[in-house]
Coordinates of N, CA, C and O in Angstrom, one line a residue:
M1 N 136.5 159.9 107.3 CA 136.5 160.2 105.8 C 135.5 159.2 105.2 O 135.5 158.1 105.4
T2 N 134.6 159.8 104.4 CA 133.6 159.0 103.7 C 134.1 158.5 102.4 O 134.7 159.3 101.6
M3 N 133.8 157.2 102.1 CA 134.3 156.7 100.8 C 133.0 156.3 100.0 O 131.9 156.1 100.5
R4 N 133.2 156.2 98.7 CA 132.1 155.8 97.8 C 132.3 154.4 97.3 O 133.3 154.1 96.6
W5 N 131.5 153.5 97.7 CA 131.6 152.0 97.3 C 130.4 151.6 96.6 O 129.3 152.1 96.7
L6 N 130.6 150.5 95.8 CA 129.5 149.9 95.0 C 129.5 148.4 95.4 O 130.5 147.7 95.3
G7 N 128.3 147.9 95.8 CA 128.1 146.5 96.1 C 127.5 145.9 94.9 O 126.5 146.4 94.3
L8 N 128.0 144.7 94.4 CA 127.4 144.0 93.3 C 127.2 142.5 93.7 O 128.0 141.9 94.3
N9 N 126.0 142.0 93.2 CA 125.7 140.6 93.4 C 125.1 140.1 92.1 O 124.0 140.5 91.7
A10 N 125.9 139.3 91.4 CA 125.6 138.8 90.1 C 124.7 137.5 90.1 O 125.0 136.6 90.9
S11 N 123.8 137.5 89.2 CA 123.1 136.2 88.9 C 123.3 136.0 87.4 O 123.9 136.8 86.7
K12 N 122.6 135.0 86.8 CA 122.8 134.6 85.4 C 122.3 135.7 84.5 O 122.8 135.8 83.4
D13 N 121.3 136.5 84.9 CA 120.7 137.4 84.0 C 120.6 138.8 84.5 O 120.0 139.7 83.9
S14 N 121.1 139.1 85.7 CA 121.0 140.5 86.3 C 122.1 140.6 87.4 O 122.6 139.7 87.8
I15 N 122.2 141.9 87.7 CA 123.2 142.2 88.8 C 122.5 143.2 89.8 O 121.9 144.2 89.3
S16 N 122.4 142.9 91.0 CA 122.0 143.8 92.1 C 123.1 144.8 92.3 O 124.2 144.4 92.6
V17 N 122.8 146.1 92.3 CA 123.8 147.1 92.4 C 123.4 148.1 93.5 O 122.3 148.7 93.5
V18 N 124.2 148.2 94.6 CA 123.9 149.1 95.7 C 125.1 150.1 95.7 O 126.2 149.7 95.9
D19 N 124.8 151.4 95.5 CA 125.8 152.4 95.6 C 125.7 153.1 96.9 O 124.5 153.6 97.2
A20 N 126.8 153.3 97.6 CA 126.6 153.9 99.0 C 127.9 154.7 99.4 O 129.0 154.4 98.9
E21 N 127.6 155.6 100.2 CA 128.7 156.3 100.9 C 129.0 155.6 102.2 O 128.1 155.2 102.9
I22 N 130.3 155.3 102.4 CA 130.7 154.5 103.5 C 131.5 155.4 104.5 O 132.7 155.6 104.3
P23 N 130.9 155.8 105.6 CA 131.6 156.5 106.6 C 132.5 155.6 107.4 O 132.2 154.3 107.4
A24 N 133.4 156.1 108.2 CA 134.2 155.2 109.0 C 133.4 154.5 110.1 O 133.7 153.4 110.5
S25 N 132.3 155.1 110.6 CA 131.4 154.4 111.5 C 130.0 154.9 111.3 O 129.8 155.9 110.6
G26 N 129.1 154.3 111.9 CA 127.7 154.7 111.7 C 127.1 154.1 110.5 O 127.7 153.3 109.8
P27 N 125.8 154.4 110.3 CA 125.1 153.8 109.1 C 125.7 154.2 107.8 O 126.2 155.3 107.6
I28 N 125.6 153.3 106.8 CA 126.0 153.6 105.5 C 124.9 154.4 104.8 O 123.7 154.2 105.2
V29 N 125.2 155.3 103.8 CA 124.2 156.1 103.2 C 124.0 155.5 101.8 O 124.8 155.5 100.9
I30 N 122.8 155.0 101.6 CA 122.4 154.4 100.3 C 122.1 155.5 99.3 O 121.2 156.3 99.6
L31 N 122.9 155.5 98.2 CA 122.7 156.6 97.2 C 121.8 156.0 96.1 O 121.0 156.8 95.5
S32 N 121.9 154.7 95.8 CA 121.0 154.1 94.9 C 121.0 152.6 95.0 O 121.9 152.0 95.5
D33 N 119.8 152.0 94.6 CA 119.7 150.6 94.7 C 119.0 150.2 93.3 O 117.9 150.6 93.1
D34 N 119.8 149.5 92.5 CA 119.3 149.3 91.1 C 119.6 147.8 90.7 O 120.3 147.1 91.4
T35 N 119.1 147.5 89.6 CA 119.3 146.2 89.0 C 119.8 146.4 87.5 O 119.1 147.2 86.8
W36 N 120.9 145.9 87.2 CA 121.4 145.9 85.8 C 121.1 144.6 85.2 O 121.5 143.5 85.6
K37 N 120.3 144.6 84.1 CA 119.9 143.4 83.4 C 121.0 143.1 82.3 O 121.5 143.9 81.7
V38 N 121.2 141.8 82.2 CA 122.1 141.3 81.1 C 121.1 141.2 79.9 O 120.1 140.6 80.0
H39 N 121.5 141.9 78.8 CA 120.7 141.9 77.6 C 120.4 140.5 77.1 O 121.3 139.6 77.2
K40 N 119.3 140.3 76.5 CA 119.0 139.0 75.9 C 119.6 138.9 74.5 O 120.0 139.9 74.0
G41 N 119.8 137.7 74.1 CA 120.4 137.5 72.8 C 121.8 137.0 72.9 O 122.1 136.3 73.8
D42 N 122.6 137.4 72.0 CA 124.0 137.0 71.9 C 124.7 137.4 73.2 O 124.8 138.5 73.6
R43 N 125.3 136.4 73.9 CA 125.9 136.6 75.2 C 127.2 137.5 75.1 O 127.4 138.3 76.0
A44 N 127.9 137.3 74.0 CA 129.2 138.1 73.9 C 128.8 139.6 73.8 O 129.4 140.4 74.4
T45 N 127.8 139.9 73.0 CA 127.4 141.3 72.9 C 126.8 141.8 74.2 O 127.1 142.9 74.6
A46 N 126.0 141.0 74.9 CA 125.4 141.4 76.2 C 126.5 141.6 77.2 O 126.4 142.6 78.0
Y47 N 127.5 140.8 77.2 CA 128.6 141.0 78.2 C 129.4 142.3 77.8 O 129.9 143.0 78.7
S48 N 129.6 142.5 76.6 CA 130.3 143.8 76.2 C 129.5 145.0 76.7 O 130.1 145.9 77.2
V49 N 128.2 145.0 76.5 CA 127.3 146.1 77.0 C 127.4 146.2 78.5 O 127.6 147.3 79.0
L50 N 127.4 145.1 79.2 CA 127.4 145.1 80.6 C 128.8 145.6 81.1 O 128.9 146.4 82.1
H51 N 129.8 145.2 80.4 CA 131.2 145.7 80.8 C 131.3 147.2 80.7 O 131.8 147.8 81.6
Q52 N 130.8 147.7 79.6 CA 130.8 149.2 79.4 C 129.9 149.9 80.4 O 130.3 150.9 80.9
Q53 N 128.8 149.3 80.7 CA 127.9 149.9 81.7 C 128.5 150.0 83.0 O 128.5 151.0 83.7
C54 N 129.2 148.9 83.4 CA 129.8 148.9 84.7 C 131.0 149.9 84.8 O 131.1 150.7 85.7
A55 N 131.8 149.9 83.7 CA 133.0 150.8 83.7 C 132.5 152.2 83.7 O 133.1 153.0 84.4
D56 N 131.5 152.5 82.9 CA 131.0 153.9 82.9 C 130.5 154.3 84.3 O 130.7 155.5 84.7
Y57 N 129.7 153.5 84.9 CA 129.2 153.8 86.2 C 130.3 154.1 87.2 O 130.2 155.1 88.0
V58 N 131.3 153.2 87.3 CA 132.4 153.3 88.2 C 133.1 154.6 88.0 O 133.4 155.4 88.9
K59 N 133.4 154.9 86.7 CA 134.2 156.1 86.4 C 133.4 157.4 86.6 O 133.8 158.3 87.3
E60 N 132.1 157.4 86.2 CA 131.3 158.6 86.3 C 130.9 159.0 87.7 O 130.6 160.1 88.0
N61 N 130.8 158.0 88.6 CA 130.4 158.2 90.0 C 131.5 158.2 91.0 O 131.3 158.2 92.2
G62 N 132.8 158.1 90.5 CA 133.9 158.2 91.4 C 133.9 157.1 92.4 O 134.3 157.3 93.6
I63 N 133.6 155.9 92.0 CA 133.6 154.7 92.9 C 135.0 154.3 93.3 O 135.9 154.2 92.4
E64 N 135.3 154.2 94.6 CA 136.6 153.9 95.0 C 136.8 152.4 95.2 O 137.9 151.9 95.0
T65 N 135.8 151.7 95.6 CA 135.9 150.3 95.8 C 134.6 149.6 95.4 O 133.5 150.1 95.7
V66 N 134.7 148.4 94.7 CA 133.6 147.6 94.4 C 133.7 146.3 95.2 O 134.8 145.7 95.3
V67 N 132.7 146.0 96.0 CA 132.6 144.8 96.7 C 131.6 143.9 96.0 O 130.4 144.2 95.9
I68 N 132.1 142.7 95.6 CA 131.2 141.8 94.8 C 131.1 140.5 95.5 O 132.1 140.0 96.1
K69 N 129.9 139.9 95.5 CA 129.7 138.6 96.1 C 130.5 137.6 95.3 O 130.3 137.4 94.1
A70 N 131.4 136.9 96.0 CA 132.3 135.9 95.4 C 131.6 134.6 95.1 O 130.5 134.3 95.7
S71 N 132.2 133.9 94.2 CA 131.7 132.5 93.8 C 131.8 131.7 95.1 O 132.7 131.9 95.9
A72 N 130.9 130.7 95.1 CA 131.0 129.7 96.2 C 130.6 128.3 95.7 O 129.8 128.2 94.8
V73 N 131.1 127.3 96.4 CA 130.8 126.0 96.0 C 129.5 125.6 96.8 O 129.4 125.9 98.0
T74 N 128.6 125.0 96.1 CA 127.3 124.7 96.7 C 127.4 123.4 97.5 O 126.6 123.2 98.4
G75 N 128.3 122.5 97.1 CA 128.4 121.2 97.8 C 127.3 120.3 97.4 O 127.0 119.3 98.1
Q76 N 126.5 120.6 96.4 CA 125.4 119.8 96.0 C 125.6 119.1 94.6 O 124.8 119.3 93.7
G77 N 126.7 118.5 94.4 CA 126.9 117.8 93.1 C 127.6 118.7 92.2 O 128.3 119.7 92.5
S78 N 127.5 118.4 90.9 CA 128.1 119.2 89.9 C 127.5 120.6 89.7 O 126.3 120.8 90.0
A79 N 128.3 121.5 89.1 CA 127.8 122.9 88.9 C 126.7 122.9 87.9 O 126.8 122.2 86.9
K80 N 125.7 123.6 88.1 CA 124.6 123.8 87.2 C 124.9 124.9 86.2 O 125.7 125.8 86.5
L81 N 124.2 125.0 85.1 CA 124.5 126.0 84.1 C 124.3 127.4 84.6 O 125.0 128.3 84.3
G82 N 123.2 127.6 85.4 CA 123.0 128.9 86.0 C 124.1 129.4 86.9 O 124.5 130.6 86.8
L83 N 124.7 128.5 87.6 CA 125.9 128.8 88.4 C 127.1 129.3 87.6 O 127.7 130.3 87.9
L84 N 127.3 128.5 86.5 CA 128.4 128.9 85.6 C 128.1 130.2 84.9 O 129.1 131.0 84.7
T85 N 126.9 130.4 84.5 CA 126.6 131.6 83.8 C 126.7 132.8 84.7 O 127.2 133.9 84.3
S86 N 126.3 132.7 86.0 CA 126.5 133.7 87.0 C 128.0 134.0 87.2 O 128.3 135.2 87.3
A87 N 128.8 133.0 87.1 CA 130.2 133.3 87.3 C 130.8 134.1 86.1 O 131.6 134.9 86.3
E88 N 130.2 133.8 84.9 CA 130.6 134.6 83.7 C 130.3 136.1 83.9 O 131.1 137.0 83.7
V89 N 129.0 136.3 84.4 CA 128.6 137.7 84.6 C 129.4 138.4 85.7 O 129.8 139.5 85.5
R90 N 129.7 137.6 86.7 CA 130.6 138.2 87.8 C 132.0 138.5 87.3 O 132.5 139.6 87.6
G91 N 132.5 137.7 86.4 CA 133.8 138.0 85.8 C 133.8 139.2 84.9 O 134.8 140.0 84.9
V92 N 132.7 139.4 84.2 CA 132.6 140.6 83.3 C 132.7 141.9 84.2 O 133.4 142.8 83.9
V93 N 131.9 142.0 85.3 CA 131.9 143.2 86.1 C 133.1 143.4 86.9 O 133.6 144.5 87.1
M94 N 133.7 142.3 87.3 CA 135.0 142.4 88.0 C 136.1 142.9 87.1 O 136.9 143.8 87.5
A95 N 136.1 142.5 85.8 CA 137.1 143.0 84.8 C 136.8 144.4 84.5 O 137.8 145.2 84.4
A96 N 135.6 144.8 84.4 CA 135.2 146.2 84.1 C 135.6 147.1 85.2 O 136.2 148.2 85.0
A97 N 135.4 146.8 86.5 CA 135.7 147.6 87.6 C 137.2 147.5 88.0 O 137.7 148.5 88.5
G98 N 137.8 146.4 87.8 CA 139.1 146.1 88.2 C 140.1 147.1 87.6 O 141.2 147.4 88.2
G99 N 139.9 147.6 86.4 CA 140.8 148.5 85.8 C 140.6 150.0 86.3 O 141.4 150.8 86.0
L100 N 139.6 150.2 87.1 CA 139.3 151.6 87.5 C 139.3 151.8 89.1 O 139.5 152.9 89.5
C101 N 139.2 150.7 89.8 CA 139.1 150.9 91.3 C 139.5 149.5 91.9 O 139.7 148.6 91.3
T102 N 139.5 149.6 93.2 CA 139.8 148.3 94.0 C 138.5 147.4 93.9 O 137.4 147.9 94.1
V103 N 138.7 146.2 93.7 CA 137.6 145.2 93.7 C 137.9 144.2 94.8 O 139.0 143.6 94.8
K104 N 136.9 144.0 95.6 CA 137.0 143.0 96.7 C 135.9 142.0 96.6 O 134.8 142.2 96.8
P105 N 136.3 140.7 96.2 CA 135.3 139.7 96.2 C 135.1 139.2 97.6 O 136.1 139.0 98.4
L106 N 133.9 139.0 98.0 CA 133.6 138.6 99.4 C 132.5 137.6 99.4 O 131.4 137.8 98.8
S107 N 132.7 136.4 99.9 CA 131.7 135.3 99.9 C 130.7 135.5 101.0 O 131.1 136.1 102.1
K108 N 129.6 135.0 100.8 CA 128.5 135.0 101.9 C 129.0 134.3 103.1 O 128.8 134.7 104.2
A109 N 129.7 133.1 102.9 CA 130.2 132.4 104.0 C 131.2 133.1 104.8 O 131.2 133.1 106.0
A110 N 132.1 133.9 104.1 CA 133.1 134.7 104.8 C 132.5 135.8 105.6 O 132.9 136.1 106.7
V111 N 131.4 136.4 105.1 CA 130.7 137.4 105.8 C 130.0 136.8 107.1 O 130.2 137.4 108.2
S112 N 129.4 135.6 106.9 CA 128.8 135.0 108.1 C 129.8 134.6 109.2 O 129.5 134.7 110.4
K113 N 131.0 134.3 108.8 CA 132.0 133.9 109.7 C 132.7 135.1 110.4 O 133.2 135.0 111.5
S114 N 132.8 136.2 109.7 CA 133.6 137.3 110.1 C 132.8 138.5 110.7 O 133.3 139.4 111.4
Y115 N 131.5 138.6 110.3 CA 130.7 139.8 110.8 C 129.7 139.4 111.8 O 128.8 138.5 111.5
G116 N 129.7 140.0 112.9 CA 128.7 139.7 113.9 C 128.6 138.3 114.4 O 129.5 137.5 114.2
E117 N 127.5 138.0 115.0 CA 127.3 136.7 115.5 C 126.2 135.9 114.8 O 125.8 134.8 115.2
R118 N 125.6 136.5 113.8 CA 124.5 135.8 113.0 C 125.0 135.5 111.6 O 125.9 136.0 111.1
K119 N 124.2 134.7 110.9 CA 124.4 134.4 109.5 C 123.9 135.5 108.7 O 123.0 136.3 109.1
V120 N 124.3 135.7 107.5 CA 123.9 136.7 106.6 C 122.4 136.7 106.4 O 121.8 137.8 106.5
D121 N 121.8 135.6 106.2 CA 120.4 135.5 106.0 C 119.6 136.0 107.2 O 118.5 136.6 107.0
E122 N 120.1 135.8 108.4 CA 119.5 136.3 109.6 C 119.5 137.8 109.6 O 118.5 138.5 110.0
Y123 N 120.6 138.4 109.2 CA 120.7 139.9 109.2 C 119.8 140.4 108.1 O 119.1 141.4 108.3
C124 N 119.7 139.7 107.0 CA 118.9 140.2 105.9 C 117.4 140.2 106.2 O 116.6 141.0 105.7
A125 N 117.0 139.4 107.1 CA 115.6 139.3 107.5 C 115.2 140.2 108.7 O 114.1 140.4 109.0
D126 N 116.2 140.9 109.2 CA 116.0 141.7 110.4 C 115.8 143.2 110.0 O 116.8 143.9 109.8
D127 N 114.6 143.7 110.0 CA 114.3 145.0 109.6 C 114.9 146.1 110.5 O 115.4 147.1 110.1
A128 N 115.0 145.8 111.8 CA 115.6 146.7 112.8 C 117.1 146.9 112.5 O 117.7 148.0 112.6
F129 N 117.8 145.8 112.1 CA 119.2 145.9 111.7 C 119.4 146.9 110.6 O 120.3 147.8 110.6
W130 N 118.5 146.8 109.6 CA 118.7 147.7 108.4 C 118.3 149.1 108.7 O 118.9 150.0 108.1
A131 N 117.3 149.3 109.6 CA 117.0 150.7 110.0 C 118.2 151.3 110.7 O 118.4 152.5 110.6
A132 N 118.9 150.5 111.5 CA 120.1 151.1 112.2 C 121.3 151.2 111.3 O 122.2 152.1 111.6
Q133 N 121.5 150.4 110.3 CA 122.7 150.3 109.5 C 122.7 151.1 108.2 O 123.7 151.3 107.6
T134 N 121.5 151.6 107.8 CA 121.4 152.4 106.6 C 120.6 153.6 106.7 O 119.7 153.7 107.5
T135 N 121.0 154.6 105.9 CA 120.2 155.8 105.8 C 120.2 156.2 104.3 O 120.7 155.4 103.5
G136 N 119.5 157.3 103.9 CA 119.5 157.7 102.5 C 118.3 157.1 101.8 O 117.2 157.0 102.3
Q137 N 118.6 156.7 100.5 CA 117.5 156.1 99.7 C 117.0 154.8 100.2 O 117.7 154.1 100.9
P138 N 115.8 154.4 99.9 CA 115.2 153.1 100.3 C 116.1 152.0 99.7 O 116.6 152.1 98.6
L139 N 116.2 150.9 100.5 CA 116.9 149.7 100.1 C 115.9 148.6 100.0 O 115.2 148.3 100.9
R140 N 115.8 148.0 98.8 CA 114.9 146.9 98.6 C 115.3 145.7 99.4 O 116.5 145.5 99.6
K141 N 114.4 145.0 99.9 CA 114.7 143.8 100.7 C 115.6 142.8 99.9 O 116.5 142.2 100.4
M142 N 115.3 142.7 98.6 CA 116.1 141.8 97.8 C 117.6 142.3 97.6 O 118.4 141.5 97.2
S143 N 117.9 143.5 98.0 CA 119.2 144.1 97.8 C 120.0 144.1 99.2 O 121.1 144.5 99.2
R144 N 119.3 143.6 100.2 CA 120.0 143.6 101.5 C 121.3 142.8 101.5 O 122.3 143.2 102.2
E145 N 121.3 141.7 100.8 CA 122.5 140.8 100.8 C 123.7 141.6 100.1 O 124.8 141.5 100.6
T146 N 123.3 142.4 99.1 CA 124.4 143.2 98.4 C 124.9 144.3 99.4 O 126.1 144.5 99.5
A147 N 124.0 144.9 100.1 CA 124.4 146.0 101.0 C 125.2 145.4 102.2 O 126.1 146.0 102.7
M148 N 124.8 144.1 102.5 CA 125.6 143.5 103.6 C 127.0 143.3 103.3 O 127.9 143.4 104.2
L149 N 127.3 143.1 102.0 CA 128.7 143.0 101.5 C 129.5 144.3 101.9 O 130.6 144.3 102.3
L150 N 128.8 145.4 101.7 CA 129.5 146.7 101.9 C 129.7 146.9 103.4 O 130.8 147.3 103.9
I151 N 128.7 146.6 104.2 CA 128.8 146.7 105.7 C 129.9 145.8 106.2 O 130.8 146.2 107.0
A152 N 129.9 144.6 105.8 CA 131.0 143.6 106.2 C 132.4 144.0 105.8 O 133.3 143.9 106.5
A153 N 132.5 144.5 104.5 CA 133.8 144.8 104.0 C 134.4 146.0 104.7 O 135.6 146.1 104.9
R154 N 133.5 147.0 105.1 CA 134.0 148.1 105.9 C 134.6 147.7 107.2 O 135.6 148.3 107.7
N155 N 134.0 146.7 107.8 CA 134.4 146.3 109.1 C 135.6 145.2 109.1 O 136.0 144.8 110.1
A156 N 136.0 144.8 107.9 CA 137.0 143.8 107.7 C 138.4 144.4 108.0 O 138.6 145.5 107.9

């Protein structure tokens, strides 16, 4: 049975969005690879727009599960403003999707420990891996980490 999942990877001013059909086995089918920008200006208004955009997308496209890159500790001193702002953006989309479907936060470290024998960055750099693991629409190299969340979550 094929499922419709959405992978999200938030930064302080944008979100990488990979929409895919997830079969029980074999390559995932990329339906779209997009970036949602956080509007400039008032953050409260920008977050409201982002929340509605995410909720509308999940509802209109019948998304069953959202897999989002989870927060992680960098271990390099105190948190920087960009890290905290990214966490805010992540919270907005988690709240928007959480009322409509299952949301699975998944950290990069957890993927590296539980999927395969390589680190996430090594998979992201391997063109042959992506040729074997995805079909459908083209996947931007910068979106590979987001798609990796979908592949790892399916196998969890």
